[in-house]
mmCIF file of C-alpha atoms in Angstrom:
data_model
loop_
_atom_site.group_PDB
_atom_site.id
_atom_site.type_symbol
_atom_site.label_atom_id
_atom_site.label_comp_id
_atom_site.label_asym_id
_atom_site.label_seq_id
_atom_site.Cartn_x
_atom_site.Cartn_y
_atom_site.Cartn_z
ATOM 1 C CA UNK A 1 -65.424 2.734 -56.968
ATOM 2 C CA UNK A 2 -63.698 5.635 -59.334
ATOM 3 C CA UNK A 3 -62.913 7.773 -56.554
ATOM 4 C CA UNK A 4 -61.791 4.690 -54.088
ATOM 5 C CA UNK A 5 -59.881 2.085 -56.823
ATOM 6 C CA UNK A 6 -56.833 4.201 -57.284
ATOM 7 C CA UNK A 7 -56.354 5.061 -53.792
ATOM 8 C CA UNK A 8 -56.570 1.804 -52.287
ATOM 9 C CA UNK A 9 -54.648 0.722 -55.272
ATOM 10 C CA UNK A 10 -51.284 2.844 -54.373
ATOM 11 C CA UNK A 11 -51.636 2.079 -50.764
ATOM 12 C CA UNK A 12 -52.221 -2.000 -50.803
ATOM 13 C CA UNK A 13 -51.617 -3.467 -54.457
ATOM 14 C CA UNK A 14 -48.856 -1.313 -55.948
ATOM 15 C CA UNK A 15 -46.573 -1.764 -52.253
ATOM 16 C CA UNK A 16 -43.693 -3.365 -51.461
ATOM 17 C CA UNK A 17 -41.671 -4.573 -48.603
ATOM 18 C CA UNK A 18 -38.928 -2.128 -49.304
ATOM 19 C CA UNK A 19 -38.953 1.382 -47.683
ATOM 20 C CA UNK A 20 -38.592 3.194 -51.058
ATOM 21 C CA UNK A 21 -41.596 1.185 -52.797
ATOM 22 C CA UNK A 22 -43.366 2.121 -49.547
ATOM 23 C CA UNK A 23 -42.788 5.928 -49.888
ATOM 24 C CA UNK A 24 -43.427 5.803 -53.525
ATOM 25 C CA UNK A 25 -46.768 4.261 -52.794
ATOM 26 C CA UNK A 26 -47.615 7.260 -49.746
ATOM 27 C CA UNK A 27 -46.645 9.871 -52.313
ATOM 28 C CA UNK A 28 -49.430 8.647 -55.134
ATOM 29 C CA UNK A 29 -51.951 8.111 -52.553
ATOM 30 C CA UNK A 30 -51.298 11.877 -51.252
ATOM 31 C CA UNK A 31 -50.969 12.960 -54.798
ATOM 32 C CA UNK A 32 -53.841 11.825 -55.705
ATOM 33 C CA UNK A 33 -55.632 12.586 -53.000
ATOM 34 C CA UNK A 34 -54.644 16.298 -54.066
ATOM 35 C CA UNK A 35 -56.124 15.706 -57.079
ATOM 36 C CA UNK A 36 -59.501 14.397 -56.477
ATOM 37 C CA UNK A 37 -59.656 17.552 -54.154
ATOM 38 C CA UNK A 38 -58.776 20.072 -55.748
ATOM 39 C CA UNK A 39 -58.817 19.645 -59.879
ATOM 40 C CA UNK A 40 -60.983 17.273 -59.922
ATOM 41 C CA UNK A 41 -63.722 18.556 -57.795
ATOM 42 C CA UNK A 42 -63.556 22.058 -59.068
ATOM 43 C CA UNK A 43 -64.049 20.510 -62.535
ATOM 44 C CA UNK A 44 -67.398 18.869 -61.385
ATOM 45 C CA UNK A 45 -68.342 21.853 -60.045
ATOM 46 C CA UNK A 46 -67.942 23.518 -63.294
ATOM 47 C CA UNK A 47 -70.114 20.789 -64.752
ATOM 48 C CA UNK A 48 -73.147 20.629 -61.996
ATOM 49 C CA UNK A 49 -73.394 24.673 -61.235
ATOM 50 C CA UNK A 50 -72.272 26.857 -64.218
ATOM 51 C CA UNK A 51 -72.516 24.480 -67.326
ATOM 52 C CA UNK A 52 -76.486 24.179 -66.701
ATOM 53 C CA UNK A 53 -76.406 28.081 -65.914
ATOM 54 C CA UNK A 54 -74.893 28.669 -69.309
ATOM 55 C CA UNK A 55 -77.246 26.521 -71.463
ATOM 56 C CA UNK A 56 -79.692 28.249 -69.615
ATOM 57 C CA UNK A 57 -79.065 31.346 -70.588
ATOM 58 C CA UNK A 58 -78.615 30.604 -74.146
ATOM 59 C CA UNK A 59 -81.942 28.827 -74.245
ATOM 60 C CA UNK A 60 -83.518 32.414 -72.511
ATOM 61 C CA UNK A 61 -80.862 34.534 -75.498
ATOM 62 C CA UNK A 62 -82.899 32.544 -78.246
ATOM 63 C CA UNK A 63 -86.128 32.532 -76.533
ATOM 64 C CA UNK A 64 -85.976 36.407 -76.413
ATOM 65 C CA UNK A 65 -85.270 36.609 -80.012
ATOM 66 C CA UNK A 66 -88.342 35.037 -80.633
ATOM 67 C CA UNK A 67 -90.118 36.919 -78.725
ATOM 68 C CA UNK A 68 -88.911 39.894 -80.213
ATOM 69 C CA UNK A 69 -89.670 38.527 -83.696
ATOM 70 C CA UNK A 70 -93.203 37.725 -82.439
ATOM 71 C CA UNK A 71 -93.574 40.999 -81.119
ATOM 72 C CA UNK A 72 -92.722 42.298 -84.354
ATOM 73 C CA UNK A 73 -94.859 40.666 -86.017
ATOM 74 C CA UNK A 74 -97.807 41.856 -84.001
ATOM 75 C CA UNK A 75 -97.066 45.075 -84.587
ATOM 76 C CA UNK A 76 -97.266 44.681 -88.159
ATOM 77 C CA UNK A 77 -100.488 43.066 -88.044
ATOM 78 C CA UNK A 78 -102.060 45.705 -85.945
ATOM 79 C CA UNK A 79 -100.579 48.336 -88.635
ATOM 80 C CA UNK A 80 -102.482 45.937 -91.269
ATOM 81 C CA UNK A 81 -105.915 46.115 -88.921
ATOM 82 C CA UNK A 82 -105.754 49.824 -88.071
ATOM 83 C CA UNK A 83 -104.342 50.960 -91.792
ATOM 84 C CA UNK A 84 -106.721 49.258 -94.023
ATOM 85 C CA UNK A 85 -110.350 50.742 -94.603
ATOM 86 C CA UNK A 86 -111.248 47.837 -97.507
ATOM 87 C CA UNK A 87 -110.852 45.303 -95.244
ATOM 88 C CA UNK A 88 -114.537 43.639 -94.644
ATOM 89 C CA UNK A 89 -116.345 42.843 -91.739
ATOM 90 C CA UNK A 90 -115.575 39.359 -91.260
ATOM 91 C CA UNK A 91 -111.883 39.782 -92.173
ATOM 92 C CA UNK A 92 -111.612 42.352 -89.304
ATOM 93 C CA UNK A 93 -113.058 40.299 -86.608
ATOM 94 C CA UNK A 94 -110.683 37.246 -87.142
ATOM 95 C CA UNK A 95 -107.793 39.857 -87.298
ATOM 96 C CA UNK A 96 -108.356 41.551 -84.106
ATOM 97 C CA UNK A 97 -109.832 38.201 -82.461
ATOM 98 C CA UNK A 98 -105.791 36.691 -83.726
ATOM 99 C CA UNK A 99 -104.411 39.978 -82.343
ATOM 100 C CA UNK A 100 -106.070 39.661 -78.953
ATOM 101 C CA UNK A 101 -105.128 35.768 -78.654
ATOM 102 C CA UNK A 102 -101.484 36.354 -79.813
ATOM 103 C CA UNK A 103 -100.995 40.080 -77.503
ATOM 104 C CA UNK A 104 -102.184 37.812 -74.432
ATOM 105 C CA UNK A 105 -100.107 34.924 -75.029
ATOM 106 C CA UNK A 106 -96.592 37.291 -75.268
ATOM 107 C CA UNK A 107 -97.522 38.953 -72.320
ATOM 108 C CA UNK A 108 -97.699 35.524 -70.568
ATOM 109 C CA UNK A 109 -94.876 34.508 -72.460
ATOM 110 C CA UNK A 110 -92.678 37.201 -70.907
ATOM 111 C CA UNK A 111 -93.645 36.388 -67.336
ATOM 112 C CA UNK A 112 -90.069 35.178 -65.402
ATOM 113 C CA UNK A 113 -92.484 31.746 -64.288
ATOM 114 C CA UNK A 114 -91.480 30.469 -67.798
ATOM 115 C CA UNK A 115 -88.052 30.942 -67.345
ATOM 116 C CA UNK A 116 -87.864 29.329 -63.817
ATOM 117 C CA UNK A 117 -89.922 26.442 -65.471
ATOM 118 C CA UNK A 118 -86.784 25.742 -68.031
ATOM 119 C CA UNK A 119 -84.316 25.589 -64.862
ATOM 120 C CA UNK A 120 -84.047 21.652 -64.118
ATOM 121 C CA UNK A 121 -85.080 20.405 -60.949
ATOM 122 C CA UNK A 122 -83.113 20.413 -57.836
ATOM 123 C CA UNK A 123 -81.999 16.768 -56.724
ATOM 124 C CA UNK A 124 -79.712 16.600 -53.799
ATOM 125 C CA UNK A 125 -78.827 13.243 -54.598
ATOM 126 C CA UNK A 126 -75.274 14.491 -55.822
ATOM 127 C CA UNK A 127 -74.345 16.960 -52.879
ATOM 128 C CA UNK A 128 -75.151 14.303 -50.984
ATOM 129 C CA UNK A 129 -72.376 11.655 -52.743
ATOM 130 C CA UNK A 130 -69.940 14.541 -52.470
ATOM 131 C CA UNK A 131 -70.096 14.883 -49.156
ATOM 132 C CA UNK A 132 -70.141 11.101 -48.592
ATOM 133 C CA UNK A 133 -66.906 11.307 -50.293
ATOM 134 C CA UNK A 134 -65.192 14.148 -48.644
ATOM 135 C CA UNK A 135 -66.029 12.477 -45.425
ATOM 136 C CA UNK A 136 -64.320 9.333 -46.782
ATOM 137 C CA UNK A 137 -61.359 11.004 -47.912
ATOM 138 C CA UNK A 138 -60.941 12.776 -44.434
ATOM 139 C CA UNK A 139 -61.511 9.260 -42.427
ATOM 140 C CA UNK A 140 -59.691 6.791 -44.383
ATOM 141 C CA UNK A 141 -56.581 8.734 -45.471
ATOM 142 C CA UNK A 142 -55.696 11.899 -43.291
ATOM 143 C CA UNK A 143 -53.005 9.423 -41.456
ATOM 144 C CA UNK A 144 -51.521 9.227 -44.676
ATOM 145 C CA UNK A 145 -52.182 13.083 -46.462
ATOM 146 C CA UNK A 146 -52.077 15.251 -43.160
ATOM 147 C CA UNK A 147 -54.048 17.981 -45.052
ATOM 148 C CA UNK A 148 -56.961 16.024 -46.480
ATOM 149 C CA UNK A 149 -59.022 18.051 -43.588
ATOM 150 C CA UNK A 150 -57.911 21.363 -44.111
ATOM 151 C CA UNK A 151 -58.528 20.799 -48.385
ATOM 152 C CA UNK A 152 -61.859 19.162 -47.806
ATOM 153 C CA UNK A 153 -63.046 21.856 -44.676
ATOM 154 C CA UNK A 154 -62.023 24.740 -47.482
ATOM 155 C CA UNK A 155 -64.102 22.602 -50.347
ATOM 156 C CA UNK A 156 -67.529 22.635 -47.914
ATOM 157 C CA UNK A 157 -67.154 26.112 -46.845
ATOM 158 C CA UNK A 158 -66.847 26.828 -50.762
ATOM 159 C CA UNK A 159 -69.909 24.168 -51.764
ATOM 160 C CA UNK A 160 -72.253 26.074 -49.046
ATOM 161 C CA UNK A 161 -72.352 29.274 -50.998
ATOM 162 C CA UNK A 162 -72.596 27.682 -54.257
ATOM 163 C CA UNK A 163 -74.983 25.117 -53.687
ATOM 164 C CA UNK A 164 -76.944 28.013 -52.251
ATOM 165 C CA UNK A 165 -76.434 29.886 -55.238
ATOM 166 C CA UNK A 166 -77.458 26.613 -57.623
ATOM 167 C CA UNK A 167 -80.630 26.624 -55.606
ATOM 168 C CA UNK A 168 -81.586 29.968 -56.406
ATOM 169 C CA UNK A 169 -80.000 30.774 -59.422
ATOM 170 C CA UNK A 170 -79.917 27.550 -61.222
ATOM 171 C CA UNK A 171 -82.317 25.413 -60.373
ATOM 172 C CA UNK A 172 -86.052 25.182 -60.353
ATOM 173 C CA UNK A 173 -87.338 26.360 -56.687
ATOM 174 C CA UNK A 174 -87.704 23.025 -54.786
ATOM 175 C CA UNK A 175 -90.464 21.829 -52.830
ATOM 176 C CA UNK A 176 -90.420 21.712 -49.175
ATOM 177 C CA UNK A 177 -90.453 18.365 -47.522
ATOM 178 C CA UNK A 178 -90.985 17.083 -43.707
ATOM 179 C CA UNK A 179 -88.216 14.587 -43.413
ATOM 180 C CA UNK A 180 -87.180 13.039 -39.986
ATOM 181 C CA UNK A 181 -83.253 13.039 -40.575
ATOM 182 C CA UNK A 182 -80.869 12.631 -43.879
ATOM 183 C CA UNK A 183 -82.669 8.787 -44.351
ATOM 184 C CA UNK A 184 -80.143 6.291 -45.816
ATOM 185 C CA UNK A 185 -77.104 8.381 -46.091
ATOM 186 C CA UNK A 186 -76.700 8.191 -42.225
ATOM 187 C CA UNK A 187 -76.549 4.256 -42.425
ATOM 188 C CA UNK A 188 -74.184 4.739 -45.118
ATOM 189 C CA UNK A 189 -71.817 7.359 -42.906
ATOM 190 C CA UNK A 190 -71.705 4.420 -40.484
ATOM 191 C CA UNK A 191 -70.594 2.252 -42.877
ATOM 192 C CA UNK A 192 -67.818 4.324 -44.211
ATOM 193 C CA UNK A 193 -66.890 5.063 -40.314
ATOM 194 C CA UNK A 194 -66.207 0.871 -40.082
ATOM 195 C CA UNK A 195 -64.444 0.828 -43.514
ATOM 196 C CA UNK A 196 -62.241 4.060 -42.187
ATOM 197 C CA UNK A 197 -61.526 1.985 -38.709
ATOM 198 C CA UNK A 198 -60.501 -1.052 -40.784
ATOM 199 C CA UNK A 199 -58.241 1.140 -43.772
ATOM 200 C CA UNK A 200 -56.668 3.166 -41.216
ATOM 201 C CA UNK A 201 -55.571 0.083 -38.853
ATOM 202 C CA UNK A 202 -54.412 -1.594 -41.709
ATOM 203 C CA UNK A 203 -52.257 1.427 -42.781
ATOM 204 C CA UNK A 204 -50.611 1.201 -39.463
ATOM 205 C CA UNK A 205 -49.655 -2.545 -39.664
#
């Protein structure tokens, strides 16, 4: 409804029956049209792909530091166990059995699993609405914006490399699935098809 209201807005409500309320109304459809393509959807792919990359990384810079303070503090303990001659028996053996624990658990910490495990999951949900509505945009207005294709063929060219690179850069590794087709969304591609039939009929009228 936010990407649709405005559009069909300009081009039904906010009309008239004069020519230069008409052409007022084509211009904010095609403006706006401009807009959802170009600001708009480079802005939410700001927010989906690099946002998440950059918390990321500043969740690895302070996990890193605290490994590194960890790792520090080992050292020091081991400089405590190896140093000190008075220390008794019993002493020693929880010592080194704490140094053994905490040496495996860093190097296990350290392992790059852990930091694929902090990525979020991959959900295609959203690539899947974005296309949705690039197709919509392309069937429902082109008679009015000429260019809506040529924006929105540019925009998919660009989302094929970065959704490529979310996959493998910013997202946890996703689990293959069998799957017969694209499920729902193709109903809902036929049902944007009739809506684009009726909108662009109407347009002509």
């Amino acid at each position: 409804v936010t990407y649709f209201a405005a559009l069909y807005y300009y081009a039904y409500i906010s009309t008239g029956a004069d020519q230069a309320t008409v052409d007022n109304s084509i211009l904010r459809v095609a403006t706006s049209l401009v807009i959802y393509l170009t600001v708009a959807h480079w802005w939410s792919i700001f927010l989906g792909v690099y946002v998440p990359l950059l918390i990321l990384r500043w969740r690895l810079y302070r996990g890193r530091l605290k490994l590194k303070t960890e790792l520090r503090s080992l050292n020091v303990l081991e400089r405590i166990y190896c140093n000190d001659e008075k220390m008794g028996a019993e002493e020693a053996y929880r010592i080194e059995k704490t140094i053994v624990n905490k040496r495996i658990l860093l190097e296990q910490a350290q392992s790059k699993i852990w930091e694929e495990m902090m990525l979020p999951e991959y959900d295609p949900f959203f690539d899947y609405v974005q296309a949705i509505i690039h197709f919509a945009y392309v069937a429902c207005f082109s008679a009015v914006f000429p260019l809506t294709p040529i924006l929105v063929l540019g925009n998919q060219l660009i989302n094929m490399r970065l959704h490529a690179y979310k996959i493998c850069r910013s997202r946890r590794r996703p689990l293959a699935q069998k799957t017969g087709g694209i499920g729902v969304w193709a109903q809902l591609l036929h049902i944007v098809t009739v809506i684009a039939i009726l909108t662009n009929c109407s347009l002509m009228v």
